[in-house]
């Protein structure tokens, strides 16, 4: 009954005209951002974050959440129609979506993506409603050792999911943690790495970094390597969006499997929506009786990853709201938003800011419904956005990034620092240093350091505190496993090579 | 790319050494527990280890065929110069006019649009920035000398 009461309160908040408009603006922008290659949800939210200082936090978060799950819908359009993923989470959709479009079934591909995303999204919200409060209640038992170990586990899992080169993932994680230490130390009040520069005493603001590494750096990357594709000839008409009975039958279980996989991967810190769509596609191919159809226009190859990425984008809110631990760069930026408004996500959020949480959760139903309508009736206008010259788009990104960086402390030093981080982000991407770990480490850095110091103060400097409490032990074991994955992979690779080498002689 | 990779490894190593050096000036352990230098010391040591690992790995493997500088990298140089000049000129033009001019300059230098299109877009952008950010969102954007002349 409590749940229904909370949901009722949430809908009462989400269905006010103001919040519906914020939600509509969010999903609309998310859809546009998804369509445009080169800009992702974290960039869009980071660029908008500083200009929502004075907005109502609930309304602004409803808008940001709309951008987040809207992006996954929007990215599908370019994946299907021009074989260019508007978002990394829709890469897998290109494989079969574009092939379907070449066969004249673009409408069906877009339709199943929208319907699958809607079913997955709605299902995930229902589970999130019950799961997140339970997780928050459970997390009330956590103390500083558990929080440090949770952050340690998140960093360890980044090594697993962060990219092909684990050492580079570790480097960017360490740099992110280092950036979080700059400024006055909260315990002793001593300046750290500020080098007598007054603007650095307060630390480097997260928004400045985000605007640089996600915003302007993307401008440089897109200018150098534009993602261009050829638009499928012929219009997508309303009647093309209807699915045949065979297509329905083929996709129904793919949607269910994709939703379940997506939901669970979204819960894992650093799991992310891209990993979810990738694993859902591979799983669907594995269970298929005719896996050879995948890559040639199988509708299950669109339904599964699209359902997975939407389910993951919704379930990613569970660790953020219940534990205060973001699982993806987008939720990391949203965490910065919470902090900007003086709200600390975590176990107490469901008690101290219940209206905000339930308003946000209820708005997801509204947002997913709006996206379903948009994706059935408004495909042509979104395709037209692709014709906007990139130089104009680039101008908008730099404007938002500059104003955003300036508005944090109203000084030009931050604007220059943003440009410095843009160059860093650009070079990192070229040299295949993943950016996501830097952002997550930067956001979690203060929490991790404060928890570590508090835990060691409690234990009198003994590290045993992390190994004698059950939950911290589990988290630290998973974290260590994450860090050891590259070594394990290397060892397994070596073993396989040996067995292959030995086999002919024996 | 091989050289760039190697330089990145050495840069990480140098950053690690720098962090360790400066963290030794900070208290490692205070009477209340770990001091402000505790975590940075380990972060620096971690970066040193990773920097060495990257450098050694790169020295061992042959050069990657991919080049660091590509034909279109020059566009980034133009973009960077235009952005940097815009930021330098903020005290003169202010944010609204400066960023408007930036959009016009980018459209001309990189997009090769017509002068008239660039000029009009620059003017409209400047007015929009002034009213949206300066008035509607109430962000106290610097007006600069030119902005002061026209009463912004």
XYZ file of C-alpha atoms in Angstrom:
658
model
C 0.000 0.000 0.000
C 2.918 2.262 0.805
C 4.192 1.777 -2.705
C 0.863 2.784 -4.258
C 0.642 5.794 -1.983
C 4.150 6.895 -3.007
C 3.328 6.312 -6.651
C 0.159 8.372 -6.306
C 2.195 11.206 -4.756
C 4.756 10.817 -7.560
C 2.103 11.106 -10.265
C 0.585 14.114 -8.521
C 3.993 15.792 -8.888
C 4.898 14.484 -12.339
C 1.529 15.373 -13.856
C 1.620 19.076 -12.987
C 1.729 21.175 -16.168
C 5.172 22.522 -15.299
C 6.682 19.059 -14.844
C 4.988 17.630 -17.937
C 6.578 20.478 -19.921
C 9.997 19.784 -18.369
C 9.567 16.085 -19.163
C 8.523 16.867 -22.732
C 11.506 19.207 -23.125
C 13.806 16.499 -21.731
C 12.612 13.658 -23.962
C 12.525 15.974 -26.982
C 16.106 17.117 -26.363
C 17.144 13.541 -25.617
C 15.684 12.451 -28.909
C 17.562 15.234 -30.758
C 20.815 14.479 -28.935
C 20.367 10.812 -29.775
C 19.899 11.629 -33.446
C 22.996 13.805 -33.613
C 26.200 11.774 -33.766
C 28.959 13.224 -31.607
C 26.831 14.468 -28.711
C 25.813 12.129 -25.922
C 23.486 12.338 -22.947
C 26.275 13.282 -20.476
C 27.320 16.167 -22.730
C 23.769 17.433 -23.093
C 23.041 17.234 -19.370
C 26.429 18.727 -18.454
C 25.841 21.654 -20.780
C 22.354 22.260 -19.393
C 23.236 21.702 -15.736
C 24.696 25.151 -14.993
C 21.727 26.960 -16.491
C 19.290 25.115 -14.234
C 20.826 26.483 -11.016
C 17.684 28.431 -10.264
C 15.187 25.784 -11.460
C 13.163 23.545 -9.176
C 15.396 20.451 -8.589
C 12.524 17.988 -9.198
C 11.593 19.606 -12.509
C 15.209 19.832 -13.644
C 15.891 16.186 -12.722
C 12.733 15.111 -14.565
C 14.105 16.899 -17.620
C 17.575 15.345 -17.263
C 16.136 11.864 -16.824
C 14.061 12.479 -19.955
C 17.227 13.357 -21.860
C 18.912 10.194 -20.593
C 16.318 7.688 -21.706
C 15.304 9.796 -24.697
C 18.816 9.509 -26.104
C 18.519 5.732 -26.411
C 15.350 6.164 -28.507
C 16.855 8.892 -30.716
C 20.073 7.021 -31.476
C 18.033 4.290 -33.118
C 16.841 6.558 -35.923
C 20.340 7.169 -37.298
C 21.366 3.557 -36.657
C 18.496 2.317 -38.803
C 18.356 4.988 -41.471
C 22.011 5.896 -42.080
C 23.932 3.086 -40.402
C 25.596 5.575 -38.049
C 24.829 5.125 -34.357
C 23.703 8.425 -32.891
C 24.721 6.960 -29.533
C 27.175 4.246 -28.532
C 24.261 2.326 -27.009
C 22.685 1.892 -30.453
C 25.768 0.500 -32.190
C 24.326 -3.018 -32.145
C 21.085 -1.757 -33.686
C 23.008 -0.795 -36.835
C 23.817 -4.433 -37.575
C 20.268 -5.556 -38.263
C 18.355 -2.269 -38.265
C 20.169 -0.909 -41.302
C 19.831 -4.216 -43.116
C 16.085 -4.133 -42.453
C 15.991 -0.596 -43.845
C 17.800 -1.727 -47.006
C 15.075 -4.356 -47.420
C 12.368 -1.695 -47.128
C 11.492 -2.480 -43.473
C 12.937 0.695 -41.885
C 9.514 1.493 -40.461
C 9.235 -1.909 -38.799
C 12.756 -1.577 -37.345
C 11.961 1.849 -35.887
C 8.619 0.634 -34.665
C 9.939 -2.439 -32.851
C 12.718 -0.317 -31.341
C 10.175 2.159 -29.980
C 7.755 -0.515 -28.752
C 10.545 -2.672 -27.287
C 12.054 0.354 -25.552
C 8.674 1.324 -24.173
C 7.907 -2.154 -22.830
C 11.429 -2.482 -21.366
C 11.324 1.019 -19.928
C 7.904 0.602 -18.331
C 8.778 -2.831 -16.939
C 12.019 -1.489 -15.517
C 10.263 1.413 -13.821
C 7.915 -1.029 -12.092
C 10.861 -3.077 -10.804
C 12.804 0.088 -9.933
C 9.874 1.258 -7.796
C 10.083 -1.781 -5.587
C 13.801 -2.451 -5.813
C 15.274 1.018 -5.200
C 13.494 1.716 -1.869
C 14.416 -1.786 -0.646
C 18.039 -1.211 -1.646
C 18.012 2.162 0.109
C 16.599 0.586 3.281
C 19.256 -2.074 3.125
C 22.012 0.509 2.535
C 21.081 2.304 5.764
C 23.304 -0.260 7.470
C 26.324 0.939 5.511
C 29.052 2.872 7.281
C 32.267 4.490 5.979
C 34.024 1.120 5.372
C 31.146 -0.108 3.181
C 31.014 3.154 1.253
C 34.732 3.115 0.570
C 34.546 -0.535 -0.527
C 31.536 0.233 -2.723
C 33.534 2.954 -4.504
C 36.514 0.600 -4.692
C 34.247 -2.022 -6.297
C 32.901 0.528 -8.797
C 36.463 1.439 -9.820
C 37.385 -2.253 -10.080
C 34.362 -2.940 -12.301
C 35.415 -0.050 -14.516
C 38.514 -2.085 -15.306
C 36.242 -4.892 -16.520
C 33.827 -2.742 -18.522
C 35.947 0.354 -19.167
C 37.634 -0.649 -22.403
C 40.158 -2.847 -24.135
C 43.162 -1.502 -22.269
C 42.742 -1.967 -18.509
C 45.938 -0.083 -17.636
C 44.631 3.000 -19.414
C 41.329 2.616 -17.545
C 43.253 2.496 -14.270
C 45.244 5.588 -15.259
C 42.150 7.650 -16.000
C 40.533 6.423 -12.775
C 43.605 7.520 -10.790
C 43.686 10.895 -12.573
C 39.988 11.385 -11.763
C 40.644 10.601 -8.108
C 43.609 12.984 -8.110
C 41.506 15.797 -9.604
C 39.000 15.267 -6.787
C 41.739 15.877 -4.194
C 42.652 19.338 -5.534
C 41.591 22.218 -3.258
C 41.130 22.609 0.483
C 41.141 19.342 2.416
C 37.788 19.057 4.185
C 39.276 17.502 7.345
C 42.451 19.519 7.965
C 41.576 22.620 5.947
C 44.965 22.525 4.241
C 45.235 23.344 0.531
C 46.290 20.464 -1.706
C 47.831 20.901 -5.171
C 46.449 24.443 -5.423
C 49.902 26.013 -5.971
C 48.759 29.326 -4.463
C 46.191 29.798 -7.223
C 43.134 31.183 -5.389
C 40.691 29.773 -7.966
C 41.926 26.249 -7.216
C 41.375 26.462 -3.453
C 37.721 25.519 -3.830
C 38.697 22.567 -6.024
C 38.024 21.999 -9.688
C 34.323 22.003 -10.266
C 32.934 18.897 -11.842
C 30.885 20.907 -14.353
C 34.031 22.568 -15.707
C 35.577 19.158 -16.383
C 32.415 17.692 -17.896
C 31.871 20.692 -20.201
C 35.464 20.255 -21.380
C 35.919 16.495 -21.756
C 32.416 15.716 -22.982
C 31.410 18.995 -24.666
C 34.212 20.829 -26.463
C 36.422 17.717 -26.773
C 33.603 16.112 -28.777
C 33.672 19.125 -31.101
C 37.358 18.457 -31.816
C 36.789 14.726 -32.276
C 33.811 15.188 -34.572
C 35.618 17.789 -36.679
C 38.511 15.430 -37.199
C 36.507 12.291 -37.844
C 32.978 13.205 -38.871
C 30.498 10.350 -38.697
C 28.796 10.469 -42.045
C 26.375 8.059 -43.561
C 23.970 8.037 -46.446
C 20.310 8.441 -45.640
C 18.146 5.595 -46.874
C 16.187 6.765 -49.916
C 12.409 6.850 -49.643
C 10.198 8.133 -46.843
C 9.076 6.234 -43.775
C 5.262 6.292 -43.990
C 2.894 5.650 -41.110
C 1.684 2.347 -42.567
C 5.321 1.136 -42.811
C 5.509 1.285 -39.029
C 3.048 -1.590 -38.582
C 4.626 -4.959 -37.860
C 3.648 -8.225 -39.494
C 2.505 -11.113 -37.293
C 5.783 -12.966 -37.970
C 7.772 -9.944 -36.827
C 5.718 -9.728 -33.640
C 6.241 -13.389 -32.872
C 9.967 -13.160 -33.600
C 10.501 -10.154 -31.354
C 8.309 -10.787 -28.291
C 10.802 -12.956 -26.356
C 13.727 -10.858 -27.601
C 12.108 -7.860 -25.896
C 11.651 -9.799 -22.649
C 15.206 -11.177 -22.649
C 16.665 -7.796 -23.626
C 14.706 -6.080 -20.837
C 15.890 -8.526 -18.169
C 19.535 -8.392 -19.304
C 19.412 -4.605 -19.586
C 17.862 -4.166 -16.157
C 20.523 -6.212 -14.380
C 23.472 -4.725 -16.276
C 22.170 -1.234 -15.585
C 22.337 -1.995 -11.858
C 26.060 -2.796 -11.981
C 28.247 0.231 -11.321
C 30.049 0.950 -14.607
C 27.818 -1.561 -16.429
C 26.189 1.033 -18.644
C 23.645 0.968 -21.427
C 26.155 0.227 -24.175
C 27.314 -2.973 -22.483
C 23.664 -3.914 -21.916
C 22.767 -3.609 -25.591
C 25.919 -5.478 -26.625
C 25.290 -8.420 -24.277
C 21.572 -8.550 -25.137
C 22.413 -8.801 -28.842
C 24.961 -11.559 -28.282
C 22.568 -13.451 -25.982
C 19.777 -13.214 -28.548
C 22.062 -14.510 -31.254
C 23.103 -17.394 -29.019
C 19.553 -18.508 -28.174
C 18.324 -18.092 -31.735
C 17.599 -21.233 -33.728
C 18.888 -19.458 -36.832
C 21.813 -17.300 -35.670
C 23.025 -16.884 -39.250
C 20.131 -14.436 -39.832
C 21.716 -11.963 -37.418
C 23.469 -9.183 -39.317
C 21.192 -9.642 -42.333
C 18.101 -7.899 -40.994
C 16.746 -10.059 -38.137
C 14.143 -8.091 -36.207
C 15.257 -9.752 -32.933
C 18.642 -8.082 -33.516
C 16.895 -4.722 -33.180
C 14.364 -5.619 -30.488
C 16.833 -7.117 -27.978
C 19.516 -4.362 -27.835
C 16.921 -1.578 -27.974
C 14.956 -3.076 -25.071
C 18.185 -3.654 -23.156
C 19.529 -0.132 -23.481
C 16.271 1.389 -22.301
C 15.919 -1.019 -19.383
C 19.526 -0.273 -18.361
C 19.007 3.478 -18.545
C 16.094 3.153 -16.096
C 17.701 0.641 -13.722
C 20.862 2.804 -13.642
C 18.860 5.121 -11.385
C 18.677 2.481 -8.629
C 22.349 2.698 -7.490
C 22.273 6.469 -7.947
C 19.140 7.094 -5.893
C 19.560 4.362 -3.289
C 23.343 4.358 -2.778
C 24.509 7.672 -4.225
C 26.805 5.703 -6.550
C 26.427 6.534 -10.235
C 26.744 3.620 -12.625
C 27.290 5.556 -15.836
C 28.674 8.923 -16.964
C 25.147 10.279 -17.362
C 24.095 9.369 -13.843
C 27.474 10.753 -12.678
C 26.560 14.109 -14.210
C 23.140 13.860 -12.593
C 24.815 13.210 -9.249
C 26.684 16.483 -9.779
C 23.278 18.053 -10.351
C 21.962 16.659 -7.047
C 25.028 18.086 -5.302
C 24.557 21.435 -7.029
C 21.124 21.688 -5.417
C 22.484 20.536 -2.055
C 20.785 17.127 -2.214
C 22.795 14.033 -1.332
C 21.496 10.891 -3.062
C 21.740 7.774 -0.951
C 19.737 5.694 1.497
C 18.223 8.716 3.230
C 17.014 10.315 0.009
C 13.819 8.231 0.040
C 12.990 9.677 3.455
C 14.294 13.228 3.201
C 13.288 13.937 -0.412
C 10.535 11.413 -1.047
C 8.579 13.797 -3.274
C 11.587 14.351 -5.507
C 12.316 10.629 -5.861
C 8.735 9.544 -6.513
C 8.071 12.509 -8.784
C 11.137 11.502 -10.790
C 10.115 7.827 -10.948
C 6.520 8.651 -11.955
C 7.788 11.049 -14.620
C 9.536 8.115 -16.288
C 6.150 6.590 -17.144
C 5.104 9.902 -18.665
C 8.413 10.300 -20.512
C 8.394 6.793 -21.938
C 4.839 7.266 -23.180
C 5.741 10.600 -24.800
C 8.755 8.968 -26.464
C 6.613 6.155 -27.831
C 4.290 8.712 -29.462
C 7.226 10.769 -30.759
C 8.882 7.739 -32.262
C 5.769 6.677 -34.082
C 4.609 10.046 -35.390
C 7.632 12.343 -35.481
C 10.401 10.397 -37.221
C 10.652 12.689 -40.317
C 11.282 15.932 -38.345
C 14.017 14.202 -36.331
C 15.637 12.935 -39.514
C 15.594 16.518 -40.816
C 17.762 17.562 -37.849
C 20.598 15.595 -39.417
C 20.750 18.230 -42.141
C 21.792 21.023 -39.695
C 25.398 21.995 -40.599
C 27.865 20.753 -38.000
C 29.565 24.150 -37.716
C 26.336 25.597 -36.291
C 25.931 22.696 -33.898
C 29.565 23.059 -32.883
C 28.923 26.727 -32.139
C 26.064 25.815 -29.807
C 28.204 23.285 -27.926
C 30.987 25.816 -27.368
C 28.473 28.488 -26.284
C 26.807 26.202 -23.726
C 30.165 24.861 -22.493
C 31.642 28.360 -22.080
C 28.599 29.839 -20.363
C 28.287 26.684 -18.240
C 31.902 26.799 -17.089
C 31.690 30.537 -16.409
C 28.465 30.358 -14.446
C 29.900 27.930 -11.865
C 31.969 30.619 -10.115
C 31.448 33.590 -12.422
C 35.089 33.739 -13.445
C 37.006 33.381 -16.697
C 39.612 31.103 -15.111
C 37.068 28.272 -15.224
C 36.397 28.937 -18.902
C 40.101 28.552 -19.707
C 40.296 25.466 -17.515
C 37.341 24.019 -19.436
C 39.289 24.521 -22.667
C 42.296 22.780 -21.077
C 40.138 19.783 -20.166
C 38.696 19.783 -23.682
C 42.216 19.341 -25.076
C 42.905 16.648 -22.491
C 39.685 14.830 -23.448
C 40.519 15.075 -27.146
C 44.043 13.665 -26.697
C 42.744 10.951 -24.353
C 40.209 9.783 -26.908
C 42.807 9.731 -29.678
C 45.171 7.671 -27.549
C 42.323 5.377 -26.432
C 42.289 6.449 -22.785
C 38.646 5.989 -21.679
C 36.998 9.156 -20.367
C 34.164 7.586 -18.400
C 36.418 6.325 -15.538
C 37.882 9.812 -15.147
C 34.418 11.279 -14.702
C 33.151 8.567 -12.350
C 36.325 8.731 -10.250
C 36.112 12.509 -10.084
C 32.506 12.327 -8.849
C 33.106 9.522 -6.376
C 36.563 10.748 -5.328
C 35.508 12.866 -2.363
C 33.110 10.192 -1.080
C 35.789 7.497 -1.462
C 38.515 9.522 0.256
C 36.330 10.744 3.109
C 34.990 7.229 3.724
C 38.509 5.775 3.635
C 39.797 8.303 6.134
C 36.788 7.926 8.431
C 37.056 4.138 8.317
C 40.770 4.168 9.098
C 40.208 6.672 11.892
C 37.562 4.354 13.405
C 39.886 1.359 13.149
C 42.945 3.234 14.428
C 44.696 2.820 11.075
C 44.023 -0.913 10.686
C 43.011 -2.113 7.217
C 41.287 -5.100 8.838
C 38.097 -3.018 9.091
C 37.534 -3.565 5.367
C 37.859 -7.330 5.628
C 35.984 -8.071 8.831
C 32.599 -6.548 7.931
C 30.595 -8.815 5.609
C 29.375 -6.270 3.061
C 32.651 -4.418 2.793
C 34.378 -7.780 2.345
C 32.020 -8.698 -0.526
C 32.482 -5.323 -2.201
C 36.241 -5.401 -1.825
C 36.406 -8.978 -3.140
C 34.403 -8.009 -6.246
C 36.630 -4.936 -6.660
C 39.819 -6.990 -6.420
C 38.352 -9.468 -8.896
C 37.706 -6.542 -11.241
C 41.281 -5.289 -10.957
C 42.596 -8.812 -11.449
C 40.520 -9.443 -14.589
C 43.281 -8.294 -16.983
C 45.740 -10.668 -15.288
C 43.193 -13.516 -15.389
C 42.446 -12.837 -19.063
C 46.154 -12.799 -19.828
C 46.689 -16.061 -17.914
C 43.746 -17.780 -19.634
C 44.958 -16.568 -23.034
C 48.431 -17.965 -22.322
C 46.959 -21.302 -21.193
C 44.832 -21.616 -24.330
C 47.845 -20.801 -26.484
C 49.884 -23.469 -24.717
C 47.167 -26.099 -25.208
C 46.891 -25.165 -28.899
C 50.681 -25.342 -29.304
C 50.934 -28.654 -27.470
C 47.976 -30.352 -29.181
C 49.679 -31.217 -32.524
C 52.614 -32.973 -30.810
C 50.450 -34.966 -28.476
C 50.867 7.041 -32.837
C 53.657 4.988 -31.260
C 55.523 8.128 -30.188
C 52.323 9.759 -28.942
C 51.535 6.630 -26.905
C 55.032 6.628 -25.460
C 54.806 10.317 -24.596
C 51.449 9.684 -22.897
C 53.026 6.932 -20.769
C 55.893 9.233 -19.801
C 53.462 12.066 -19.059
C 51.526 9.779 -16.693
C 54.815 8.778 -15.061
C 55.800 12.439 -14.629
C 52.377 13.287 -13.206
C 52.751 10.426 -10.725
C 56.213 11.608 -9.663
C 54.873 15.162 -9.273
C 51.949 14.010 -7.120
C 54.228 11.911 -4.899
C 56.675 14.826 -4.567
C 54.025 17.366 -3.592
C 52.109 14.951 -1.374
C 55.209 14.515 0.798
C 54.685 18.156 1.857
C 51.276 17.162 3.225
C 50.644 15.271 6.444
C 50.495 11.521 5.820
C 49.043 10.480 9.162
C 47.614 12.856 11.761
C 46.488 12.159 15.306
C 42.898 11.755 14.039
C 43.806 9.261 11.322
C 45.018 9.541 7.735
C 46.091 13.067 6.811
C 45.607 15.084 3.604
C 48.687 13.490 2.023
C 47.555 9.891 2.576
C 45.487 9.195 -0.540
C 47.454 11.431 -2.965
C 50.647 9.518 -2.121
C 49.094 6.217 -3.185
C 47.470 7.788 -6.241
C 50.884 9.098 -7.286
C 52.514 5.711 -6.747
C 49.725 4.053 -8.744
C 50.233 6.493 -11.609
C 53.998 5.864 -11.585
C 53.401 2.102 -11.828
C 50.818 2.497 -14.617
C 52.999 5.019 -16.490
C 55.926 2.586 -16.446
C 53.634 -0.255 -17.562
C 52.307 1.786 -20.507
C 55.806 2.898 -21.558
C 57.235 -0.636 -21.342
C 54.296 -2.107 -23.258
C 54.720 0.468 -26.016
C 58.482 -0.012 -26.247
C 57.917 -3.746 -26.687
C 55.322 -3.600 -29.467
C 55.781 -2.433 -33.079
C 54.431 0.911 -34.260
C 50.695 1.217 -34.880
C 49.892 2.142 -38.479
C 47.399 4.809 -37.374
C 48.802 8.347 -37.319
C 48.194 10.811 -34.494
C 47.857 13.754 -36.874
C 45.269 13.217 -39.620
C 44.443 15.349 -42.662
C 41.485 16.938 -40.864
C 43.473 17.686 -37.686
C 44.170 21.116 -39.194
C 40.452 21.920 -38.691
C 40.945 21.367 -34.991
C 43.845 23.794 -35.003
C 41.569 26.406 -36.631
C 38.798 25.635 -34.149
C 41.179 25.870 -31.199
C 42.648 29.173 -32.415
C 39.179 30.657 -32.905
C 38.049 29.514 -29.448
C 41.239 30.790 -27.779
C 41.032 34.174 -29.544
C 37.358 34.423 -28.511
C 38.274 33.791 -24.869
C 41.180 36.288 -25.005
C 38.834 38.931 -26.419
C 36.095 38.410 -23.807
C 37.231 41.540 -21.868
C 36.776 43.545 -25.080
C 33.620 42.077 -26.621
C 32.046 40.392 -23.607
C 30.422 36.955 -23.646
C 27.411 37.571 -25.862
C 29.123 39.453 -28.689
C 32.321 37.395 -28.335
C 30.518 34.055 -28.678
C 28.374 35.460 -31.491
C 31.550 36.413 -33.365
C 32.938 32.958 -32.585
C 29.972 31.255 -34.264
C 30.328 33.530 -37.314
C 34.086 32.947 -37.536
C 33.697 29.164 -37.236
C 31.014 29.049 -39.894
C 33.261 31.044 -42.233
C 36.625 29.403 -41.499
C 35.498 25.777 -41.136
C 32.042 25.568 -42.700
C 32.886 27.898 -45.648
C 29.455 29.531 -45.438
C 28.767 32.861 -47.172
C 29.888 36.045 -45.402
C 26.333 37.342 -45.170
C 25.058 34.097 -43.606
C 27.927 34.131 -41.110
C 27.370 37.790 -40.214
C 23.634 37.361 -39.702
C 24.069 34.169 -37.658
C 26.696 35.915 -35.500
C 24.370 38.854 -34.825
C 21.346 36.672 -34.041
C 23.471 34.415 -31.799
C 24.850 37.393 -29.844
C 21.353 38.783 -29.246
C 20.018 35.348 -28.252
C 22.893 34.718 -25.793
C 22.391 38.139 -24.244
C 18.675 37.699 -23.713
C 18.532 33.973 -22.918
C 21.517 33.686 -20.590
C 21.909 37.281 -19.432
C 18.250 38.199 -18.876
C 16.088 35.092 -18.816
C 18.504 32.856 -16.870
C 20.039 35.798 -15.008
C 23.672 34.745 -15.448
C 25.899 37.789 -14.907
C 27.841 37.453 -18.167
C 30.706 39.966 -18.614
C 29.634 42.592 -21.133
C 33.141 43.782 -22.088
C 34.001 47.207 -23.471
C 31.887 46.870 -26.618
C 28.927 45.462 -24.691
C 29.175 48.480 -22.376
C 29.021 50.874 -25.359
C 25.751 49.417 -26.600
C 24.264 49.349 -23.128
C 24.378 45.579 -22.447
